[in-house]
Amino acid sequence: MGCSRNCGLLTGAIIGGVLAVFGGALIPLGNYLVDKTIRKEDVIENGTIAYENWVVPGSAVYRQFWFYDVQNPQEVMNNGSRPILKQIGPYTYRMRYLPKENITQHPDYTVSYMLPNVARFEPDMSVGSENDTFTCINLAVVAAPAMYQNSFVQILLNTWIKSSKSFMLQTRSVKEILWGYEDPFLKKVLYPVERTVGVFYPYNGTSDGLYRVFNGKDDIRKTAIIQSYKNKSTLSIWAGQCDMVNGTDGASFPPFVKKDRILRFFSSDICRSIYGIFDSEQIVKEIPLYRFTVPRAAFASPLETPENKCFCTETVLSRNCTSSGALDISACKDGKPVYITLPHFLYASEDVSENIEGLSANKDEHETFLDIEPTTGFTLRFAKKLQINVLVKPAPKIEALSKLTKSYIFPVLWLNETAIIDDDKAAMFRSKVISPIKLLHLLQVVLIIVGCVMLLAFAISYCICKSNKLSDKEVYM
């Protein structure tokens, strides 16, 4: 009877040890299975989860616009006073809802495509209609002295500006400012010029690309990274490393994202590559995510961030490249004096923001972020924010600009391009990715805990039983 009990206890301890060892062995085995599944499903080729969400964004993408309405137009135009601005918005458009075009897989494990540009107004998500009007900067008039610096040409331009009754400021609708209008001043110009002006003109019916990205089939670490944009790996805009097309398009990244990783992505809107660093952990629809934000250093002056030196293309407005927060992208806008900043001049130097009244930068509201599912590298929520500005500068030969006393950056609008995984996609993602991984980890933990408890309990019981048996023998003797 004693042998039976001891054998049972010993057997229980052995079984517990086996369970604990099996639970521990499941850790590398489980990691291997997860790794194998992700390496299969993250490849950008027909039939994978990645491809399904890559051809058409898995979630609705919206672009919200806030317009700056000038509150003191007469003082600005007649006295050169500082503009007082009031933001009005959002006016919301659905974007990126058409599938990628001309998708072609190549033998070198890359896939090329064109990204169709399309925007559809969403009245239920907007504060008004596309026909709402604002007092804003006259894009054609303020661009004239930057694009035509010859004095004689400016005298001619002044004649056409005056005859068209155009001024430094104008009243335009949401639709006109964004997508284009026929400018009365440009209609007067006698030589051939584009007569339609708009912040995003032309847009609908056009395409962005050609993009060529790695599909990840030969090396999962390169998935979605851009090999070339418009058949080049550089932009021919900036000098040195700033001209490189780096990273992905931001919709996804190579899998197995770590917190110490720098995520690089390219944005054709701002004609440059940029990057995000880890900020915090987030939970979106029961899916754990890593939040990466674009840091202040990405917009800092070369004094603070030396690698930004090649983004400084002029020395006057930037004060010999000591000013922060404004990016001159005129080189990729056919010479038009366009500057990109963050909304309300977030992270910009005082010399950039001091010329405008009515703005109030807020990090939580105006910061760009991407929420990444770390195992797959998919971006499940994002908010990409930027402000579009134009340079205004004194031009004595152009009457409409003759009252200006200094050059400064004038905000036109700011936008937030945003998306979040929808409920159906989130449920699918949880069932196919998150739940199996959680179940596997739970099984590992349960086996290890149960095994260890059994091992300890039966081993202790066996020792106690053995000790008692020895005691009984001594008493008997």
Coordinates of C-alpha atoms in Angstrom, one line a residue:
M1 CA 0.0 0.0 0.0
G2 CA 2.9 2.4 0.9
C3 CA 4.7 1.6 -2.3
S4 CA 1.5 2.3 -4.3
R5 CA 1.1 5.7 -2.7
N6 CA 4.7 6.6 -3.1
C7 CA 4.7 5.5 -6.8
G8 CA 1.5 7.6 -7.4
L9 CA 3.1 10.7 -5.8
L10 CA 6.3 10.1 -7.8
T11 CA 4.3 9.7 -11.0
G12 CA 2.4 12.9 -10.3
A13 CA 5.6 14.8 -9.8
I14 CA 7.0 13.4 -13.0
I15 CA 3.8 14.3 -15.0
G16 CA 4.0 17.8 -13.5
G17 CA 7.6 18.2 -14.6
V18 CA 6.8 17.0 -18.1
L19 CA 3.9 19.5 -18.3
A20 CA 6.2 22.3 -17.2
V21 CA 8.9 21.3 -19.7
F22 CA 6.3 21.0 -22.4
G23 CA 4.9 24.5 -21.6
G24 CA 8.4 25.9 -21.7
A25 CA 9.1 24.1 -25.0
L26 CA 6.0 25.7 -26.5
I27 CA 7.6 29.1 -26.2
P28 CA 10.1 28.7 -29.0
L29 CA 7.8 26.4 -30.9
G30 CA 5.0 29.0 -30.6
N31 CA 7.3 31.8 -31.6
Y32 CA 8.3 29.7 -34.6
L33 CA 4.7 29.1 -35.6
V34 CA 3.8 32.8 -35.3
D35 CA 6.9 33.8 -37.2
K36 CA 6.0 31.3 -40.0
T37 CA 2.4 32.5 -40.3
I38 CA 3.4 36.2 -40.4
R39 CA 6.1 35.5 -43.0
K40 CA 3.4 34.0 -45.1
E41 CA 0.6 36.4 -44.6
D42 CA 2.6 39.7 -44.6
V43 CA 3.9 39.1 -48.1
I44 CA 2.3 41.5 -50.6
E45 CA 1.0 39.0 -53.1
N46 CA -2.4 37.8 -54.1
G47 CA -4.1 35.6 -51.5
T48 CA -2.5 37.1 -48.3
I49 CA -4.0 39.3 -45.6
A50 CA -1.4 41.9 -46.3
Y51 CA -2.4 42.0 -50.1
E52 CA -6.1 42.3 -49.3
N53 CA -5.6 45.3 -47.2
W54 CA -2.9 46.8 -49.4
V55 CA -4.8 46.9 -52.7
V56 CA -7.6 49.0 -51.1
P57 CA -7.1 50.5 -47.6
G58 CA -8.8 48.2 -45.0
S59 CA -10.4 51.2 -43.4
A60 CA -12.0 54.4 -44.6
V61 CA -9.5 57.2 -45.0
Y62 CA -10.7 60.8 -44.4
R63 CA -9.0 64.1 -44.9
Q64 CA -10.3 66.9 -42.7
F65 CA -9.5 70.5 -43.6
W66 CA -9.5 73.6 -41.4
F67 CA -9.4 76.9 -43.3
Y68 CA -7.9 80.2 -42.0
D69 CA -10.3 83.1 -42.4
V70 CA -8.7 86.5 -42.2
Q71 CA -10.5 88.7 -39.7
N72 CA -8.8 92.1 -40.5
P73 CA -8.4 92.1 -44.3
Q74 CA -8.4 95.8 -44.9
E75 CA -5.7 96.4 -42.3
V76 CA -3.6 93.7 -43.8
M77 CA -3.9 95.0 -47.4
N78 CA -3.9 98.8 -46.7
N79 CA -1.4 99.0 -43.7
G80 CA 0.6 95.8 -43.9
S81 CA -0.8 94.8 -40.4
R82 CA -0.3 91.4 -39.0
P83 CA -3.1 89.0 -40.1
I84 CA -5.6 87.9 -37.5
L85 CA -6.7 84.4 -38.4
K86 CA -9.7 82.3 -37.3
Q87 CA -9.8 78.6 -38.2
I88 CA -13.1 77.2 -39.5
G89 CA -13.7 73.5 -40.1
P90 CA -13.5 70.6 -40.4
Y91 CA -14.6 70.1 -44.0
T92 CA -14.2 66.4 -44.6
Y93 CA -13.5 64.4 -47.7
R94 CA -13.3 60.6 -48.2
M95 CA -9.9 59.7 -49.8
R96 CA -8.1 56.6 -51.0
Y97 CA -11.2 54.5 -51.6
L98 CA -10.2 53.3 -55.1
P99 CA -7.9 50.3 -55.5
K100 CA -4.3 50.7 -56.6
E101 CA -3.9 50.7 -60.3
N102 CA -1.4 49.0 -62.7
I103 CA -0.3 46.5 -60.1
T104 CA 2.6 44.6 -61.4
Q105 CA 4.7 41.9 -59.7
H106 CA 8.4 41.9 -60.7
P107 CA 11.0 39.1 -60.7
D108 CA 13.2 41.0 -58.2
Y109 CA 10.5 40.6 -55.5
T110 CA 9.0 44.1 -55.9
V111 CA 5.6 45.2 -56.9
S112 CA 4.8 48.5 -58.7
Y113 CA 1.5 50.4 -58.7
M114 CA -0.1 53.8 -59.2
L115 CA -2.1 55.4 -56.5
P116 CA -5.3 57.1 -57.9
N117 CA -6.1 60.5 -56.4
V118 CA -9.8 60.9 -55.5
A119 CA -11.7 63.0 -53.0
R120 CA -15.5 62.9 -52.2
F121 CA -17.1 65.5 -50.0
E122 CA -18.7 64.1 -46.8
P123 CA -21.3 66.7 -45.7
D124 CA -22.4 64.8 -42.6
M125 CA -18.8 65.0 -41.3
S126 CA -18.4 68.7 -42.1
V127 CA -19.4 72.0 -40.5
G128 CA -20.8 73.4 -43.7
S129 CA -20.9 72.9 -47.5
E130 CA -18.2 73.1 -50.1
N131 CA -19.7 76.5 -51.1
D132 CA -18.8 78.1 -47.8
T133 CA -16.5 81.1 -48.4
F134 CA -13.5 82.6 -46.6
T135 CA -11.2 85.5 -46.8
C136 CA -7.8 84.1 -47.6
I137 CA -4.6 84.8 -49.3
N138 CA -4.6 85.3 -53.1
L139 CA -2.5 82.4 -54.3
A140 CA -1.7 83.8 -57.7
V141 CA -0.9 87.4 -56.6
V142 CA 1.5 86.4 -53.8
A143 CA 3.3 83.8 -56.0
A144 CA 4.0 86.4 -58.7
P145 CA 7.1 88.1 -57.2
A146 CA 8.6 84.7 -56.1
M147 CA 8.3 83.2 -59.5
Y148 CA 9.1 86.4 -61.6
Q149 CA 11.8 88.5 -59.9
N150 CA 12.7 90.7 -62.9
S151 CA 11.6 94.3 -62.3
F152 CA 10.2 94.8 -65.8
V153 CA 8.2 91.6 -65.6
Q154 CA 6.8 92.7 -62.3
I155 CA 5.6 96.0 -63.8
L156 CA 3.7 94.0 -66.4
L157 CA 2.3 91.7 -63.7
N158 CA 1.2 94.7 -61.7
T159 CA -0.7 96.0 -64.7
W160 CA -2.6 92.7 -65.1
I161 CA -3.3 92.4 -61.4
K162 CA -4.8 95.9 -61.3
S163 CA -6.9 95.4 -64.4
S164 CA -8.3 92.2 -63.0
K165 CA -9.2 94.0 -59.7
S166 CA -7.1 91.4 -57.8
F167 CA -5.6 92.1 -54.3
M168 CA -3.4 90.4 -51.8
L169 CA -6.5 88.8 -50.2
Q170 CA -9.6 87.3 -51.8
T171 CA -12.8 85.6 -51.0
R172 CA -13.1 82.0 -52.2
S173 CA -15.1 78.9 -51.5
V174 CA -13.9 75.6 -49.9
K175 CA -14.1 73.8 -53.3
E176 CA -12.2 76.6 -55.1
I177 CA -9.4 76.9 -52.6
L178 CA -8.8 73.1 -52.5
W179 CA -9.5 71.9 -56.1
G180 CA -9.0 75.0 -58.2
Y181 CA -10.6 78.1 -59.8
E182 CA -9.9 80.1 -62.9
D183 CA -7.9 83.1 -61.6
P184 CA -8.9 86.6 -63.0
F185 CA -5.4 87.9 -62.8
L186 CA -3.9 85.0 -64.7
K187 CA -6.6 85.3 -67.4
K188 CA -5.2 88.7 -68.2
V189 CA -1.6 87.5 -68.7
L190 CA -0.8 87.6 -72.4
Y191 CA 1.7 84.7 -72.5
P192 CA 0.8 81.0 -71.9
V193 CA 0.4 80.2 -68.2
E194 CA -1.8 77.8 -66.2
R195 CA -4.9 79.9 -65.4
T196 CA -6.4 77.5 -62.8
V197 CA -5.2 77.8 -59.3
G198 CA -5.9 75.7 -56.2
V199 CA -4.0 74.2 -53.3
F200 CA -4.4 70.7 -54.6
Y201 CA -5.0 71.4 -58.2
P202 CA -5.0 69.1 -60.2
Y203 CA -6.2 66.3 -58.0
N204 CA -9.3 64.2 -58.9
G205 CA -8.6 62.1 -61.9
T206 CA -4.8 62.2 -61.4
S207 CA -2.5 59.5 -59.9
D208 CA 0.5 59.5 -57.6
G209 CA 3.4 57.3 -58.6
L210 CA 4.8 55.2 -60.0
Y211 CA 5.6 53.4 -56.7
R212 CA 7.7 50.3 -56.6
V213 CA 8.0 48.5 -53.2
F214 CA 9.4 45.3 -51.9
N215 CA 6.8 42.5 -51.6
G216 CA 8.7 40.8 -48.8
K217 CA 8.7 37.3 -50.4
D218 CA 12.5 36.9 -50.3
D219 CA 13.1 39.1 -47.2
I220 CA 10.2 39.8 -44.8
R221 CA 12.3 42.6 -43.3
K222 CA 11.9 44.7 -46.5
T223 CA 8.1 44.3 -46.8
A224 CA 6.4 47.5 -48.2
I225 CA 9.7 49.5 -48.2
I226 CA 9.8 51.7 -51.2
Q227 CA 12.5 50.8 -53.8
S228 CA 11.7 53.7 -56.1
Y229 CA 9.3 56.5 -56.6
K230 CA 8.7 57.6 -60.2
N231 CA 11.5 55.2 -61.2
K232 CA 14.0 56.9 -59.0
S233 CA 15.3 56.3 -55.5
T234 CA 15.9 60.0 -55.0
L235 CA 13.7 63.1 -55.5
S236 CA 16.1 65.5 -57.2
I237 CA 14.9 68.2 -54.9
W238 CA 17.1 68.2 -51.8
A239 CA 20.8 67.7 -51.3
G240 CA 22.5 64.6 -49.9
Q241 CA 20.6 62.2 -47.6
C242 CA 17.5 64.4 -47.5
D243 CA 16.8 63.6 -51.2
M244 CA 16.5 59.8 -50.5
V245 CA 13.1 58.1 -50.7
N246 CA 13.2 56.1 -47.4
G247 CA 10.8 53.7 -45.7
T248 CA 7.3 52.7 -46.6
D249 CA 4.2 54.8 -47.5
G250 CA 3.1 54.6 -43.9
A251 CA 0.2 52.2 -44.4
S252 CA 2.3 49.3 -43.1
F253 CA 5.8 48.5 -42.1
P254 CA 7.9 45.3 -42.0
P255 CA 6.6 42.9 -39.2
F256 CA 7.9 42.4 -35.7
V257 CA 8.1 46.1 -34.8
K258 CA 10.2 46.9 -31.7
K259 CA 9.8 49.9 -29.5
D260 CA 13.4 51.0 -30.2
R261 CA 12.9 51.0 -34.0
I262 CA 12.7 54.2 -36.0
L263 CA 9.9 53.9 -38.5
R264 CA 10.6 55.8 -41.8
F265 CA 8.0 56.7 -44.3
F266 CA 7.7 58.8 -47.5
S267 CA 5.0 61.4 -48.1
S268 CA 4.6 62.9 -51.6
D269 CA 2.5 65.6 -50.1
I270 CA 5.5 67.2 -48.4
C271 CA 8.1 66.0 -51.0
R272 CA 10.3 64.2 -48.4
S273 CA 10.8 61.2 -46.2
I274 CA 10.1 61.5 -42.5
Y275 CA 10.2 59.3 -39.5
G276 CA 8.4 58.3 -36.3
I277 CA 9.7 57.2 -32.8
F278 CA 7.9 55.1 -30.2
D279 CA 5.7 57.2 -27.9
S280 CA 3.3 54.9 -26.0
E281 CA 1.2 51.7 -26.0
Q282 CA -2.4 52.0 -27.2
I283 CA -5.4 49.7 -27.2
V284 CA -7.8 50.1 -30.2
K285 CA -10.8 47.8 -30.4
E286 CA -9.1 45.3 -28.1
I287 CA -6.0 45.2 -30.3
P288 CA -2.7 46.2 -28.6
L289 CA -0.8 48.8 -30.6
Y290 CA 2.4 50.8 -30.5
R291 CA 2.1 54.5 -31.1
F292 CA 4.8 56.2 -33.1
T293 CA 4.9 60.0 -33.4
V294 CA 6.8 62.4 -35.6
P295 CA 9.2 64.1 -33.2
R296 CA 10.1 67.7 -32.9
A297 CA 13.6 66.9 -34.1
A298 CA 12.2 66.1 -37.6
F299 CA 11.4 69.8 -38.0
A300 CA 14.2 71.3 -36.0
S301 CA 16.9 73.6 -37.4
P302 CA 20.3 72.3 -38.3
L303 CA 21.6 73.8 -35.0
E304 CA 19.5 71.3 -33.1
T305 CA 19.5 68.5 -35.7
P306 CA 22.5 68.6 -37.9
E307 CA 21.1 66.1 -40.4
N308 CA 18.4 68.6 -41.3
K309 CA 21.0 70.9 -42.9
C310 CA 20.1 69.6 -46.4
F311 CA 16.5 70.6 -45.9
C312 CA 17.5 74.3 -45.6
T313 CA 17.4 75.7 -49.1
E314 CA 17.5 79.5 -48.4
T315 CA 19.2 81.7 -45.8
V316 CA 17.1 84.8 -45.5
L317 CA 13.7 83.6 -44.2
S318 CA 15.5 80.8 -42.3
R319 CA 17.9 83.2 -40.7
N320 CA 20.9 81.4 -42.0
C321 CA 19.3 78.0 -41.3
T322 CA 18.7 78.7 -37.6
S323 CA 14.9 78.8 -37.8
S324 CA 12.8 75.7 -37.0
G325 CA 9.5 74.3 -38.1
A326 CA 9.1 75.4 -41.7
L327 CA 10.0 73.4 -44.8
D328 CA 10.3 75.2 -48.2
I329 CA 8.9 72.9 -50.8
S330 CA 8.9 75.3 -53.7
A331 CA 11.4 73.2 -55.6
C332 CA 8.7 70.4 -56.0
K333 CA 5.9 72.9 -56.6
D334 CA 7.2 74.4 -59.9
G335 CA 8.7 77.4 -58.0
K336 CA 5.5 78.3 -56.2
P337 CA 6.4 79.7 -52.7
V338 CA 4.8 76.9 -50.7
Y339 CA 5.9 76.1 -47.2
I340 CA 4.9 73.1 -45.0
T341 CA 4.6 73.3 -41.2
L342 CA 2.7 71.5 -38.6
P343 CA -0.7 72.9 -37.7
H344 CA -0.7 76.3 -35.9
F345 CA 3.1 76.3 -36.3
L346 CA 3.6 73.5 -33.8
Y347 CA 7.4 73.2 -33.0
A348 CA 8.1 76.3 -35.1
S349 CA 10.5 79.0 -34.1
E350 CA 9.1 82.3 -32.8
D351 CA 10.3 84.1 -35.8
V352 CA 8.0 81.9 -37.9
S353 CA 4.9 82.3 -35.8
E354 CA 5.3 85.9 -34.6
N355 CA 3.9 87.4 -37.8
I356 CA 0.4 85.8 -37.4
E357 CA -2.2 86.3 -34.7
G358 CA -5.0 83.8 -33.7
L359 CA -3.0 80.6 -33.8
S360 CA -2.6 78.3 -30.8
A361 CA -0.4 75.2 -31.2
N362 CA -1.4 72.1 -29.2
K363 CA 0.7 68.9 -29.2
D364 CA -2.2 66.6 -28.6
E365 CA -4.3 68.1 -31.3
H366 CA -1.7 68.9 -34.0
E367 CA 0.8 66.1 -33.7
T368 CA 1.2 63.3 -36.3
F369 CA 1.0 59.7 -35.1
L370 CA 0.7 56.2 -36.4
D371 CA -0.6 53.3 -34.3
I372 CA 1.1 50.1 -35.4
E373 CA 0.2 46.5 -34.6
P374 CA 3.7 45.3 -33.7
T375 CA 3.5 41.6 -34.9
T376 CA 2.3 42.3 -38.4
G377 CA 3.5 45.9 -38.8
F378 CA 0.1 47.0 -40.0
T379 CA -1.0 50.6 -39.3
L380 CA -4.5 50.3 -37.8
R381 CA -5.0 53.9 -36.8
F382 CA -3.2 57.1 -37.9
A383 CA -3.5 60.9 -38.0
K384 CA -1.1 62.7 -40.4
K385 CA -1.3 66.4 -39.9
L386 CA 0.3 69.3 -41.8
Q387 CA -0.3 73.0 -42.5
I388 CA 0.0 74.5 -46.0
N389 CA 1.4 78.1 -46.1
V390 CA 2.6 80.5 -48.8
L391 CA 5.4 83.0 -48.6
V392 CA 4.4 86.6 -48.9
K393 CA 7.1 89.2 -49.6
P394 CA 7.2 92.9 -50.3
A395 CA 7.2 93.8 -54.0
P396 CA 7.4 97.6 -54.6
K397 CA 6.6 97.1 -58.3
I398 CA 3.4 95.3 -57.5
E399 CA 0.9 97.6 -55.8
A400 CA -1.1 94.8 -54.1
L401 CA 2.0 93.8 -52.2
S402 CA 3.6 97.2 -51.7
K403 CA 2.4 97.7 -48.2
L404 CA 4.2 94.7 -46.8
T405 CA 7.1 95.6 -44.6
K406 CA 8.7 92.1 -44.3
S407 CA 8.6 88.6 -45.8
Y408 CA 6.7 86.0 -43.7
I409 CA 4.8 82.7 -44.0
F410 CA 1.0 83.0 -44.4
P411 CA -1.1 80.0 -43.4
V412 CA -3.8 78.9 -45.9
L413 CA -5.2 75.7 -44.2
W414 CA -4.3 72.7 -42.2
L415 CA -5.4 69.1 -42.7
N416 CA -5.7 65.9 -40.8
E417 CA -5.6 62.7 -42.9
T418 CA -6.9 60.0 -40.6
A419 CA -8.2 56.4 -40.5
I420 CA -9.1 53.8 -37.9
I421 CA -9.7 50.1 -38.5
D422 CA -13.4 49.4 -38.8
D423 CA -15.3 47.0 -36.6
D424 CA -15.5 44.1 -39.2
K425 CA -11.8 44.4 -40.0
A426 CA -10.9 44.6 -36.3
A427 CA -13.0 41.4 -35.6
M428 CA -11.2 39.6 -38.4
F429 CA -7.8 40.8 -37.2
R430 CA -8.5 39.7 -33.7
S431 CA -9.7 36.2 -34.8
K432 CA -6.9 35.6 -37.3
V433 CA -3.9 37.3 -35.5
I434 CA -4.5 38.4 -31.9
S435 CA -6.6 35.5 -30.6
P436 CA -4.4 32.6 -31.8
I437 CA -1.3 34.4 -30.4
K438 CA -3.1 35.0 -27.0
L439 CA -4.4 31.4 -26.9
L440 CA -0.9 30.1 -27.6
H441 CA 0.6 32.3 -24.8
L442 CA -2.2 31.3 -22.4
L443 CA -1.6 27.6 -23.1
Q444 CA 2.2 28.1 -22.5
V445 CA 1.5 29.8 -19.1
V446 CA -1.1 27.3 -18.0
L447 CA 1.1 24.3 -18.7
I448 CA 4.1 25.8 -17.0
I449 CA 2.1 26.9 -13.9
V450 CA 0.1 23.6 -13.6
G451 CA 3.2 21.6 -14.3
C452 CA 5.2 23.4 -11.6
V453 CA 2.4 23.2 -9.1
M454 CA 2.0 19.5 -9.7
L455 CA 5.7 18.9 -9.5
L456 CA 6.1 20.8 -6.3
A457 CA 2.9 19.4 -4.7
F458 CA 3.6 15.7 -5.5
A459 CA 7.3 16.0 -4.7
I460 CA 6.7 17.6 -1.3
S461 CA 4.0 15.0 -0.6
Y462 CA 6.3 12.2 -1.6
C463 CA 9.1 13.5 0.7
I464 CA 6.7 13.9 3.6
C465 CA 5.3 10.4 3.0
K466 CA 8.8 9.0 2.8
S467 CA 9.8 10.8 6.0
N468 CA 6.8 9.5 7.9
K469 CA 7.5 6.0 6.8
L470 CA 11.1 6.2 8.1
S471 CA 9.8 7.6 11.4
D472 CA 7.3 4.7 11.8
K473 CA 10.1 2.2 11.2
E474 CA 12.3 3.8 14.0
V475 CA 9.4 3.8 16.4
Y476 CA 8.7 0.2 15.7
M477 CA 12.3 -0.7 16.2

